[in-house]
mmCIF file of C-alpha atoms and ligand atoms in Angstrom:
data_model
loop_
_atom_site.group_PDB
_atom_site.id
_atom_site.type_symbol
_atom_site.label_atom_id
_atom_site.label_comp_id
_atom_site.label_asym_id
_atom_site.label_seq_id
_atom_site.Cartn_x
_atom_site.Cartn_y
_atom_site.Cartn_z
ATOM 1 C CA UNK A 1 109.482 177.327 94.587
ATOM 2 C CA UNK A 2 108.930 177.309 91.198
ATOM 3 C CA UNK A 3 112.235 176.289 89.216
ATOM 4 C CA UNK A 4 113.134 177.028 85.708
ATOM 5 C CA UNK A 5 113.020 173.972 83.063
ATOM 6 C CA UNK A 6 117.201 174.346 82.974
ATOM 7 C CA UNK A 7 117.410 174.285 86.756
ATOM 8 C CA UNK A 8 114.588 171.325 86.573
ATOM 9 C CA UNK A 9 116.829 169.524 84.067
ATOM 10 C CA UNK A 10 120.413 170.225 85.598
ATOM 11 C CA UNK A 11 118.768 168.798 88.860
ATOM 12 C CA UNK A 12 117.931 165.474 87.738
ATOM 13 C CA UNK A 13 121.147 165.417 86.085
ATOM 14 C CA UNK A 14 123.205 165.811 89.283
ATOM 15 C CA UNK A 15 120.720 163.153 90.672
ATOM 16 C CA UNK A 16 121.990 160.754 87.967
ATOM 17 C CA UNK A 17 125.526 161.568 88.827
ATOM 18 C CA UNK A 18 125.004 160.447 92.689
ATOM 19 C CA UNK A 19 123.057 157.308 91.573
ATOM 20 C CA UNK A 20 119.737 157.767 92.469
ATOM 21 C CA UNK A 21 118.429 158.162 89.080
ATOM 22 C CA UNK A 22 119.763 154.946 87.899
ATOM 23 C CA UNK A 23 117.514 153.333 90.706
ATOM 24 C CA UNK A 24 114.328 155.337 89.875
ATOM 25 C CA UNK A 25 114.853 154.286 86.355
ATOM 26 C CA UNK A 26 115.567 151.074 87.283
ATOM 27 C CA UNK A 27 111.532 151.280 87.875
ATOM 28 C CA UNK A 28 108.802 150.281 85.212
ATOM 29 C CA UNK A 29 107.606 154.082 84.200
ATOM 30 C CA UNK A 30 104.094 153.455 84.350
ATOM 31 C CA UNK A 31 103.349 156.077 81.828
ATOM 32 C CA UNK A 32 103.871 159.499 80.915
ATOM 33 C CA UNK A 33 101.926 159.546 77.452
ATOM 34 C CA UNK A 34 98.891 157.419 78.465
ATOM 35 C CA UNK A 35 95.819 159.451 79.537
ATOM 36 C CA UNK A 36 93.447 157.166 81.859
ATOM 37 C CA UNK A 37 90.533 159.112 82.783
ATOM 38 C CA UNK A 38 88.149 158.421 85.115
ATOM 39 C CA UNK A 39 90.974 156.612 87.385
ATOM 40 C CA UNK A 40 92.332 155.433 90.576
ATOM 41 C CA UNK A 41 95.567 154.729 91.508
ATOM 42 C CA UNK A 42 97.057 153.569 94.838
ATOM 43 C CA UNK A 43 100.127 152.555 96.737
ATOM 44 C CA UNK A 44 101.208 148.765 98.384
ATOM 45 C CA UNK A 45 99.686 145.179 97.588
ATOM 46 C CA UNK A 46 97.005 145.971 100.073
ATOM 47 C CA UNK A 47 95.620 148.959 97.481
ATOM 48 C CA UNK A 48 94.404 146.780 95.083
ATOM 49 C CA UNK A 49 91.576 146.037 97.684
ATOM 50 C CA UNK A 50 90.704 149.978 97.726
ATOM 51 C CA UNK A 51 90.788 150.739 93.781
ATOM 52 C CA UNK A 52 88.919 147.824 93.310
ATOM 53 C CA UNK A 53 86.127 149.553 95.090
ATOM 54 C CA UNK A 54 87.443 152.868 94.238
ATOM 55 C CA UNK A 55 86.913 152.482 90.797
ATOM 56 C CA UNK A 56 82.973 151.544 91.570
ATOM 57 C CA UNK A 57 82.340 154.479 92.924
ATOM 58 C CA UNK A 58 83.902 156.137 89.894
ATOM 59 C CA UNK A 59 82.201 154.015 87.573
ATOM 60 C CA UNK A 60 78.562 154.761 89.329
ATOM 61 C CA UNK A 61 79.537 158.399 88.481
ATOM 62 C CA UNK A 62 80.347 159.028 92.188
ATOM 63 C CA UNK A 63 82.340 161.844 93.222
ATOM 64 C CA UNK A 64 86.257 161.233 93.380
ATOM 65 C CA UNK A 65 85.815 161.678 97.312
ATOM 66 C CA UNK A 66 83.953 159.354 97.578
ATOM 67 C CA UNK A 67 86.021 156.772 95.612
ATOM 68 C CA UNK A 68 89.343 158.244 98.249
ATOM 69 C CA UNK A 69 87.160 158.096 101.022
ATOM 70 C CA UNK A 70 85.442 154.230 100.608
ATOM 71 C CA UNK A 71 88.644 152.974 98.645
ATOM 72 C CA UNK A 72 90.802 153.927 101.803
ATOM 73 C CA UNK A 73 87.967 152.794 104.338
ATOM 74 C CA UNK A 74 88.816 149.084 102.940
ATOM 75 C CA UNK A 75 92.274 149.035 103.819
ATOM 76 C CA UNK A 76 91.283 150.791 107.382
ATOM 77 C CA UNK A 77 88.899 147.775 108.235
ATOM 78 C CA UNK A 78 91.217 145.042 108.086
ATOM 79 C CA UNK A 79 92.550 143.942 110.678
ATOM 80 C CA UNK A 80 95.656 141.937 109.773
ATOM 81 C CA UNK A 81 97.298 145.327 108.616
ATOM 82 C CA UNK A 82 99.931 145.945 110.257
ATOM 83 C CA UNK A 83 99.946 149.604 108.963
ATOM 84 C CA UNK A 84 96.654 151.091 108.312
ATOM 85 C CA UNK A 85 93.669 151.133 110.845
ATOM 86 C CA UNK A 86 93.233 149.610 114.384
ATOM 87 C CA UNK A 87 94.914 146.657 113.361
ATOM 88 C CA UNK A 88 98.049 148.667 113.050
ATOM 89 C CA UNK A 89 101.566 148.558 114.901
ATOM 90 C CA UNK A 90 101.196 150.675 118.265
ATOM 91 C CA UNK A 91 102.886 153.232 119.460
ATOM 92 C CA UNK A 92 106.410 153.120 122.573
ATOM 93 C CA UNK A 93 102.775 153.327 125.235
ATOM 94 C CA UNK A 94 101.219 150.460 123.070
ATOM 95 C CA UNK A 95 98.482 152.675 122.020
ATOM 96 C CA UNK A 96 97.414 152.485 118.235
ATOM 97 C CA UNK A 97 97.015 156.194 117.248
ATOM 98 C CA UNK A 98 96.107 156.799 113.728
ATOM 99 C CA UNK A 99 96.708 159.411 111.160
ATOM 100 C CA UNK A 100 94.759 160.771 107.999
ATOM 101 C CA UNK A 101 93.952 163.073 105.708
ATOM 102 C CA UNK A 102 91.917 163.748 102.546
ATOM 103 C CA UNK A 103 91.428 166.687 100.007
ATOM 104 C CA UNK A 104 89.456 167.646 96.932
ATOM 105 C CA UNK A 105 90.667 169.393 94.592
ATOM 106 C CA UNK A 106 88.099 171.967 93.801
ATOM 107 C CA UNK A 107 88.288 174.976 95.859
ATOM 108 C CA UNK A 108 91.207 173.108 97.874
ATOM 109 C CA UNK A 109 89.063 171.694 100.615
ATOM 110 C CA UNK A 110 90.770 169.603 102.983
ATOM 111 C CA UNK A 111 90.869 167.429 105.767
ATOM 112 C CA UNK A 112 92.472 165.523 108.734
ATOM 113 C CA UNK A 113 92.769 163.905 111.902
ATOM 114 C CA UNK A 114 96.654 162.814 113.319
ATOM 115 C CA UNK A 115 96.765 160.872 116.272
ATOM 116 C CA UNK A 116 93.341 159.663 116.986
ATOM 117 C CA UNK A 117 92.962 156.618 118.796
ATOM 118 C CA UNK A 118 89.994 154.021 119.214
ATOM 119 C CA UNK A 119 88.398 155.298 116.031
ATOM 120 C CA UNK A 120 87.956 152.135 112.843
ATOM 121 C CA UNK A 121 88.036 154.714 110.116
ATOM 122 C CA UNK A 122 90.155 158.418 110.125
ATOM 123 C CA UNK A 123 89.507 158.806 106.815
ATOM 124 C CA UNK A 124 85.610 159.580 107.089
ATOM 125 C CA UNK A 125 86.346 161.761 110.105
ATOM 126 C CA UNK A 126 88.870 163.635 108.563
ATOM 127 C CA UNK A 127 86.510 163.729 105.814
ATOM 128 C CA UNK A 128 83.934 164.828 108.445
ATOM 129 C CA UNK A 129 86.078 167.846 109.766
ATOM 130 C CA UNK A 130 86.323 168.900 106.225
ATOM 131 C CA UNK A 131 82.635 168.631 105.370
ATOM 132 C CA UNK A 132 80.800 170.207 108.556
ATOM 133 C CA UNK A 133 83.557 172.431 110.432
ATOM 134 C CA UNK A 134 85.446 175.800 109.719
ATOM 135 C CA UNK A 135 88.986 173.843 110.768
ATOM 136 C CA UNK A 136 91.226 171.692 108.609
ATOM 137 C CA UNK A 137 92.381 169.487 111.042
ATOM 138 C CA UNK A 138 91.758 167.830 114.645
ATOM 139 C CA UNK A 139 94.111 165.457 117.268
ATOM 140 C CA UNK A 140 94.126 163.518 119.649
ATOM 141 C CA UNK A 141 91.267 163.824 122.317
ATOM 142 C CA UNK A 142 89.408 166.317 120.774
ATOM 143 C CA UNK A 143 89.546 164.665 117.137
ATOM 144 C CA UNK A 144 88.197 161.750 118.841
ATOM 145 C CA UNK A 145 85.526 163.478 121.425
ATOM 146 C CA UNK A 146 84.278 165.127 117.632
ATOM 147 C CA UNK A 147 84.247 161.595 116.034
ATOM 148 C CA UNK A 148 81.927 160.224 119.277
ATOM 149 C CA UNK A 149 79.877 162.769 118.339
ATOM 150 C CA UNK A 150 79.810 162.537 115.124
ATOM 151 C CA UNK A 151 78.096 158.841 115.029
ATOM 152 C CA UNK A 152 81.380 157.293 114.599
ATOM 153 C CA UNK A 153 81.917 153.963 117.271
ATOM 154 C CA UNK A 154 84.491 153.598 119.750
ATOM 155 C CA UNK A 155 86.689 150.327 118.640
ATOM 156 C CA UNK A 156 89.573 148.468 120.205
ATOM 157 C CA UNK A 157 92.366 147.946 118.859
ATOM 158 C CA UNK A 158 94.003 145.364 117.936
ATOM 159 C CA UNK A 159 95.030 142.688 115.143
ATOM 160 C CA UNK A 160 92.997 139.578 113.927
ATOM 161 C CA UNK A 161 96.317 137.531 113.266
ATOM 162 C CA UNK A 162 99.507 137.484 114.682
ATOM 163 C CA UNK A 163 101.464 139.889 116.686
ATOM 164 C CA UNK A 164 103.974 142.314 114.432
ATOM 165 C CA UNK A 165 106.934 143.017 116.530
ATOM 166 C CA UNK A 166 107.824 146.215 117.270
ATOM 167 C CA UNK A 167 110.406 148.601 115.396
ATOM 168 C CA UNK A 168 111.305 152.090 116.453
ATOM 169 C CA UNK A 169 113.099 153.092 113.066
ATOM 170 C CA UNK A 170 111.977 153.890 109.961
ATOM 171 C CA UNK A 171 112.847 150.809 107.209
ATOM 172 C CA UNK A 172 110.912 149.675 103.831
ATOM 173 C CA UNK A 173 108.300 147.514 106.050
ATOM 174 C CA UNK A 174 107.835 150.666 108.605
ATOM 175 C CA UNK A 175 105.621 152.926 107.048
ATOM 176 C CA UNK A 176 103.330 151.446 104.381
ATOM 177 C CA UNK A 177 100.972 154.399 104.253
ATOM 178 C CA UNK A 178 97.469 153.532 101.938
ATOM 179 C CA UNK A 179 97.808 156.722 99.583
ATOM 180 C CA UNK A 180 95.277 156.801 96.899
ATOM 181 C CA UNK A 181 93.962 159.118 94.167
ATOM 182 C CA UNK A 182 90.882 159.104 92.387
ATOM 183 C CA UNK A 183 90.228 161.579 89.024
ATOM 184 C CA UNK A 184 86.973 162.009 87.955
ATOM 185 C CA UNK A 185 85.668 162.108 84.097
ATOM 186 C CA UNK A 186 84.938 165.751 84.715
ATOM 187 C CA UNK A 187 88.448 165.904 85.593
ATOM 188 C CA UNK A 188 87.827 166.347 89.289
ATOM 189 C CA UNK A 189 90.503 164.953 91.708
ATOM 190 C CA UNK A 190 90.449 163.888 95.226
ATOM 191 C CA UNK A 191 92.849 162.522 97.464
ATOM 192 C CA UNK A 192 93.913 160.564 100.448
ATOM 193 C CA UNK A 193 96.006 158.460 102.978
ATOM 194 C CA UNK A 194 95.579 157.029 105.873
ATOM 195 C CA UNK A 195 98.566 155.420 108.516
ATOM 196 C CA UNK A 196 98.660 154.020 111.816
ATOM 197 C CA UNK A 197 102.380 155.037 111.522
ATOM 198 C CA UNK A 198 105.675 154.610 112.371
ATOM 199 C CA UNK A 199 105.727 151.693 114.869
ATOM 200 C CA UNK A 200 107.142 152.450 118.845
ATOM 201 C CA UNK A 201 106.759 156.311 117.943
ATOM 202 C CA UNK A 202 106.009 159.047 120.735
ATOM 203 C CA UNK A 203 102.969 159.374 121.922
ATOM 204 C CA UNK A 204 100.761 162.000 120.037
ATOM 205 C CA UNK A 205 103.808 161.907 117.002
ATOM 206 C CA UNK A 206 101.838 163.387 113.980
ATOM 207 C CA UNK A 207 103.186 162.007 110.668
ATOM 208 C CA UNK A 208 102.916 162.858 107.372
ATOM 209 C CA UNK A 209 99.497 161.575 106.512
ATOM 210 C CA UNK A 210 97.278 163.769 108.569
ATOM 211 C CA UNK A 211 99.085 166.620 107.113
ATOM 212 C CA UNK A 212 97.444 168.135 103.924
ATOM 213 C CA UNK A 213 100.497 169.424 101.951
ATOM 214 C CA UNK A 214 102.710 166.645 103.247
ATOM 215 C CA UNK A 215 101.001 163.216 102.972
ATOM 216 C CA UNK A 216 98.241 164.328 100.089
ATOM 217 C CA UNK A 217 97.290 167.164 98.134
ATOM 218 C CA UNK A 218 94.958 167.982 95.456
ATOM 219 C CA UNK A 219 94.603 170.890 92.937
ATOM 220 C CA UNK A 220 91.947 170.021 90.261
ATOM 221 C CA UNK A 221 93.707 172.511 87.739
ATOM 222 C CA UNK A 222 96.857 170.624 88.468
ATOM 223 C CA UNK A 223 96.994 167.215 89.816
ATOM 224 C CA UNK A 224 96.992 165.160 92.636
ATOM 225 C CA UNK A 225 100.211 163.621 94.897
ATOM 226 C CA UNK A 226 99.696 161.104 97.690
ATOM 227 C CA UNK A 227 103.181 159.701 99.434
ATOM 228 C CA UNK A 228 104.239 156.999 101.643
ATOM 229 C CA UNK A 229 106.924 156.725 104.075
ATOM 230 C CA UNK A 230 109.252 158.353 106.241
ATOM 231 C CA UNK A 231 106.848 160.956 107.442
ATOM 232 C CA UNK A 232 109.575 162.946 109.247
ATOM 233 C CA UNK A 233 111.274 163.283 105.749
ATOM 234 C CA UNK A 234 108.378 163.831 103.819
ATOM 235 C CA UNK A 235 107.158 166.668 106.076
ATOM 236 C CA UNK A 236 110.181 168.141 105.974
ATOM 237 C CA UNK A 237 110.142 168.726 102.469
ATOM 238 C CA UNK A 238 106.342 169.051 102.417
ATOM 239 C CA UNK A 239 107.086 166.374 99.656
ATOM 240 C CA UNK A 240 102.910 166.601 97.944
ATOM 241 C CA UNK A 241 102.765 169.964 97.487
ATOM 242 C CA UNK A 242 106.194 170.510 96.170
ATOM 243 C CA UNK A 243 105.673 167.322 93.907
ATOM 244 C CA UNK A 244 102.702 169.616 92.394
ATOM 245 C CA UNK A 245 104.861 172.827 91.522
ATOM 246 C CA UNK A 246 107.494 169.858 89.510
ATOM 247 C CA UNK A 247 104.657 168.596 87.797
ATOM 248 C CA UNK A 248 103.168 172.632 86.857
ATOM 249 C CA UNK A 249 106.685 173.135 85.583
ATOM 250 C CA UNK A 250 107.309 170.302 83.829
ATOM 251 C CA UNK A 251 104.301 169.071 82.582
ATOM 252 C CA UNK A 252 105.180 165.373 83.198
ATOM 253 C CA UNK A 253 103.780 163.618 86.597
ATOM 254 C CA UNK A 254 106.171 160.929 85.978
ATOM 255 C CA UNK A 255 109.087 162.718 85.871
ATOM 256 C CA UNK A 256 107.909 165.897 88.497
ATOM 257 C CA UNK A 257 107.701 162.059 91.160
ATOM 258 C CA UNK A 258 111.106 161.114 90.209
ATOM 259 C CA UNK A 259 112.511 164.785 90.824
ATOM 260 C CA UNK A 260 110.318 164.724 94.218
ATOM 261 C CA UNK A 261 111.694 161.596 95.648
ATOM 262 C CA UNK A 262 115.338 163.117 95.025
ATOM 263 C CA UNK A 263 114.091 165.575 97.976
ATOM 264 C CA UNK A 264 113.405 162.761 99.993
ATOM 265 C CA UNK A 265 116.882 160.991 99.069
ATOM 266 C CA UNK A 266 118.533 164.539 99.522
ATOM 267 C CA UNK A 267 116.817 164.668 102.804
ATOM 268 C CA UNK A 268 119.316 161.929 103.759
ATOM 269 C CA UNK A 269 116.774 159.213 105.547
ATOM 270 C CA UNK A 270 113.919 159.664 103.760
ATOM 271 C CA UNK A 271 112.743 156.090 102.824
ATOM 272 C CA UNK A 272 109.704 156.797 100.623
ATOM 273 C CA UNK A 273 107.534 157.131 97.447
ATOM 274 C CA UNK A 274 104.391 159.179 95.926
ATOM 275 C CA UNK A 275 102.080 158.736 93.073
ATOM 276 C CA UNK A 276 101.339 161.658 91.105
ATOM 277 C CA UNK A 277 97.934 162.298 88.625
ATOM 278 C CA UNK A 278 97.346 165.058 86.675
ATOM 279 C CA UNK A 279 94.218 166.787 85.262
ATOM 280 C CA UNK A 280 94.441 164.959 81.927
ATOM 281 C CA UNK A 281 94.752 161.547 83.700
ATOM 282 C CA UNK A 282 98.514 160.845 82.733
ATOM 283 C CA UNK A 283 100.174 159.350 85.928
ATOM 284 C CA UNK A 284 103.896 159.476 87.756
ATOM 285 C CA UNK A 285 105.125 157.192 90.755
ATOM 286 C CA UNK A 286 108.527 157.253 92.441
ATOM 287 C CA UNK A 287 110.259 155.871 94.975
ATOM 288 C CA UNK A 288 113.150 155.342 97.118
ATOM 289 C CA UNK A 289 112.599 152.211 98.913
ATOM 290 C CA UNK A 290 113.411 149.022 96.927
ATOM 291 C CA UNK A 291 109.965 148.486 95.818
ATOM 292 C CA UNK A 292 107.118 150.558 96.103
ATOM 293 C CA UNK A 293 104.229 148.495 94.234
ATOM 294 C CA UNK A 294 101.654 150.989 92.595
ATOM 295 C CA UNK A 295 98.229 150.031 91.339
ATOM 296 C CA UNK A 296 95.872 151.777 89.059
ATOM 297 C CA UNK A 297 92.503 151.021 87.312
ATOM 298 C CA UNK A 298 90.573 153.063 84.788
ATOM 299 C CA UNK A 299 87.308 151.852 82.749
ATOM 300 C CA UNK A 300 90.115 152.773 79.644
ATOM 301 C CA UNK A 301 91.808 149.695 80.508
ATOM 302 C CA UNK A 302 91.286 145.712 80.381
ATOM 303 C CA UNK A 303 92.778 144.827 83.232
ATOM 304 C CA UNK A 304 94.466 146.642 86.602
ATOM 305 C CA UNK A 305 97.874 148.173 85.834
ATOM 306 C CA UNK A 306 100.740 147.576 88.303
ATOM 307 C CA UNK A 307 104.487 149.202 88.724
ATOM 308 C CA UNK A 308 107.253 148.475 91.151
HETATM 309 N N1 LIG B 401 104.043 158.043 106.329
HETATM 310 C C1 LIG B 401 103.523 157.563 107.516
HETATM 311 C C2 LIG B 401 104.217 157.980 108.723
HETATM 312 O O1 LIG B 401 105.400 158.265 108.703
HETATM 313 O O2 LIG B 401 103.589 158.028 109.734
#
């Protein structure tokens, strides 16, 4: 839906009457005037570790897929995540079944994989599907019988530190999807996320992040949203895509996030946050968890950038 600037406006102001505005604003804005171009930009402590190769990829002149698809892979491999990857918190049949997806925006290509189990990294296969097959996305069994054959090993799962307890609910520390955007200096964009979920879900639940629209999207002539959180909320709003028609009617990532989140908050359990890059590099994050910590890195600045 496209809304007119008045609607746009009158929105957020009925926002600010409930309260939720004076949280989001509460929020560093990370910038709305800045242009940072090449960049990446990602969500949670634990992205630092993917923009920091992320923005090597960039840097070699790699494409921005690339960047989304070896940034994420970091996060995937470690073990002591309790969120992302093998490591992660298993399902109520203590199975660890991950979700993923990743898009480029040029032509809209996309690709995913939701609910795949014994596989170390769902981003590359999702990439995979997108890459070599006619389909969009693949679960379960048959994303992982493609992934087998495919070159990809069969891993265990399972953490390298301690034990996370279980938690069948949704809360701040429940769903700390890796979301991450890269924009190329040609002005390319890619995106991604990867998630082993909400903790004690159903067997073969499908969240957010293996669901292009949902978790991640990417429209070169546009922008770029990747979210974290509630993925029941988020998908019910189809919270990336949407963010994308704020920011094509406002013109202003930071505040087309803000008026996203309000879905989430409208949604009435929708713990959760996105970060939002446009074409020319300027760059939006909101939230409505307490904190969402957002990270981004661009050859235009000294030193990484960070936001709460
Ligand atoms: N956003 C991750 C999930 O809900 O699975």
């Amino acid at each position: 839906m496209i809304i007119s600037r008045r609607k746009f406006l009158a929105r957020t102001a009925i926002v600010t009457a409930t309260g939720t505005v004076a949280r989001l604003s509460a929020a560093p804005n990370p910038s709305t005037e800045e242009r940072y171009k090449p960049l990446v930009i990602s969500t949670w402590p634990f992205g630092k570790a993917a923009n920091d190769v992320a923005i090597k990829v960039i840097e070699e002149g790699r494409s921005p897929l690339d960047a989304v698809e070896e940034g994420i892979s970091v996060v995937e491999a470690d073990r002591s995540n309790p969120s992302v990857g093998l490591g992660g918190r298993p399902n109520s049949a203590s199975e660890v079944q991950l979700d993923a997806c990743i898009m480029f925006g040029p032509g809209h290509k996309g690709g995913s994989v939701g609910a795949l189990e014994g596989i170390a990294h769902p981003i590359s296969v999702a990439r995979r599907i997108m890459e070599i097959t006619p389909h969009v996305m693949l679960v379960g069994e048959g994303a992982h019988q493609f992934a087998l054959a495919q070159g990809f090993g069969a891993e265990a799962p399972g953490k390298s530190g301690s034990k996370t307890p279980q938690s069948k609910s949704a809360d701040s520390k429940n769903h700390d999807t890796i979301a991450l955007l890269a924009l190329g200096r040609d002005g390319t964009i890619a995106g991604g996320c990867s998630t082993s979920g909400l903790a004690g879900k159903l067997p073969g639940r499908v969240g957010d992040s293996a669901l292009v629209g949902c978790g991640t999207y990417a429209d070169s002539t546009l922008g770029g949203v990747s979210c974290t959180g509630d993925g029941e909320a988020i998908i019910r709003v189809v919270l990336a895509r949407r963010a994308l028609e704020y920011l094509k009617e406002a013109d202003d990532p930071d505040y087309a996030a803000k008026v996203a989140v309000d879905l989430l908050v409208e949604e009435g359990r929708g713990e959760g946050g996105l970060i939002v890059v446009d074409w020319r590099g300027r760059i939006g994050s909101a939230h409505s968890t307490a904190l969402m910590p957002v990270g981004w890195m661009s050859p235009t600045l000294s030193e990484p950038a960070l936001s709460f």
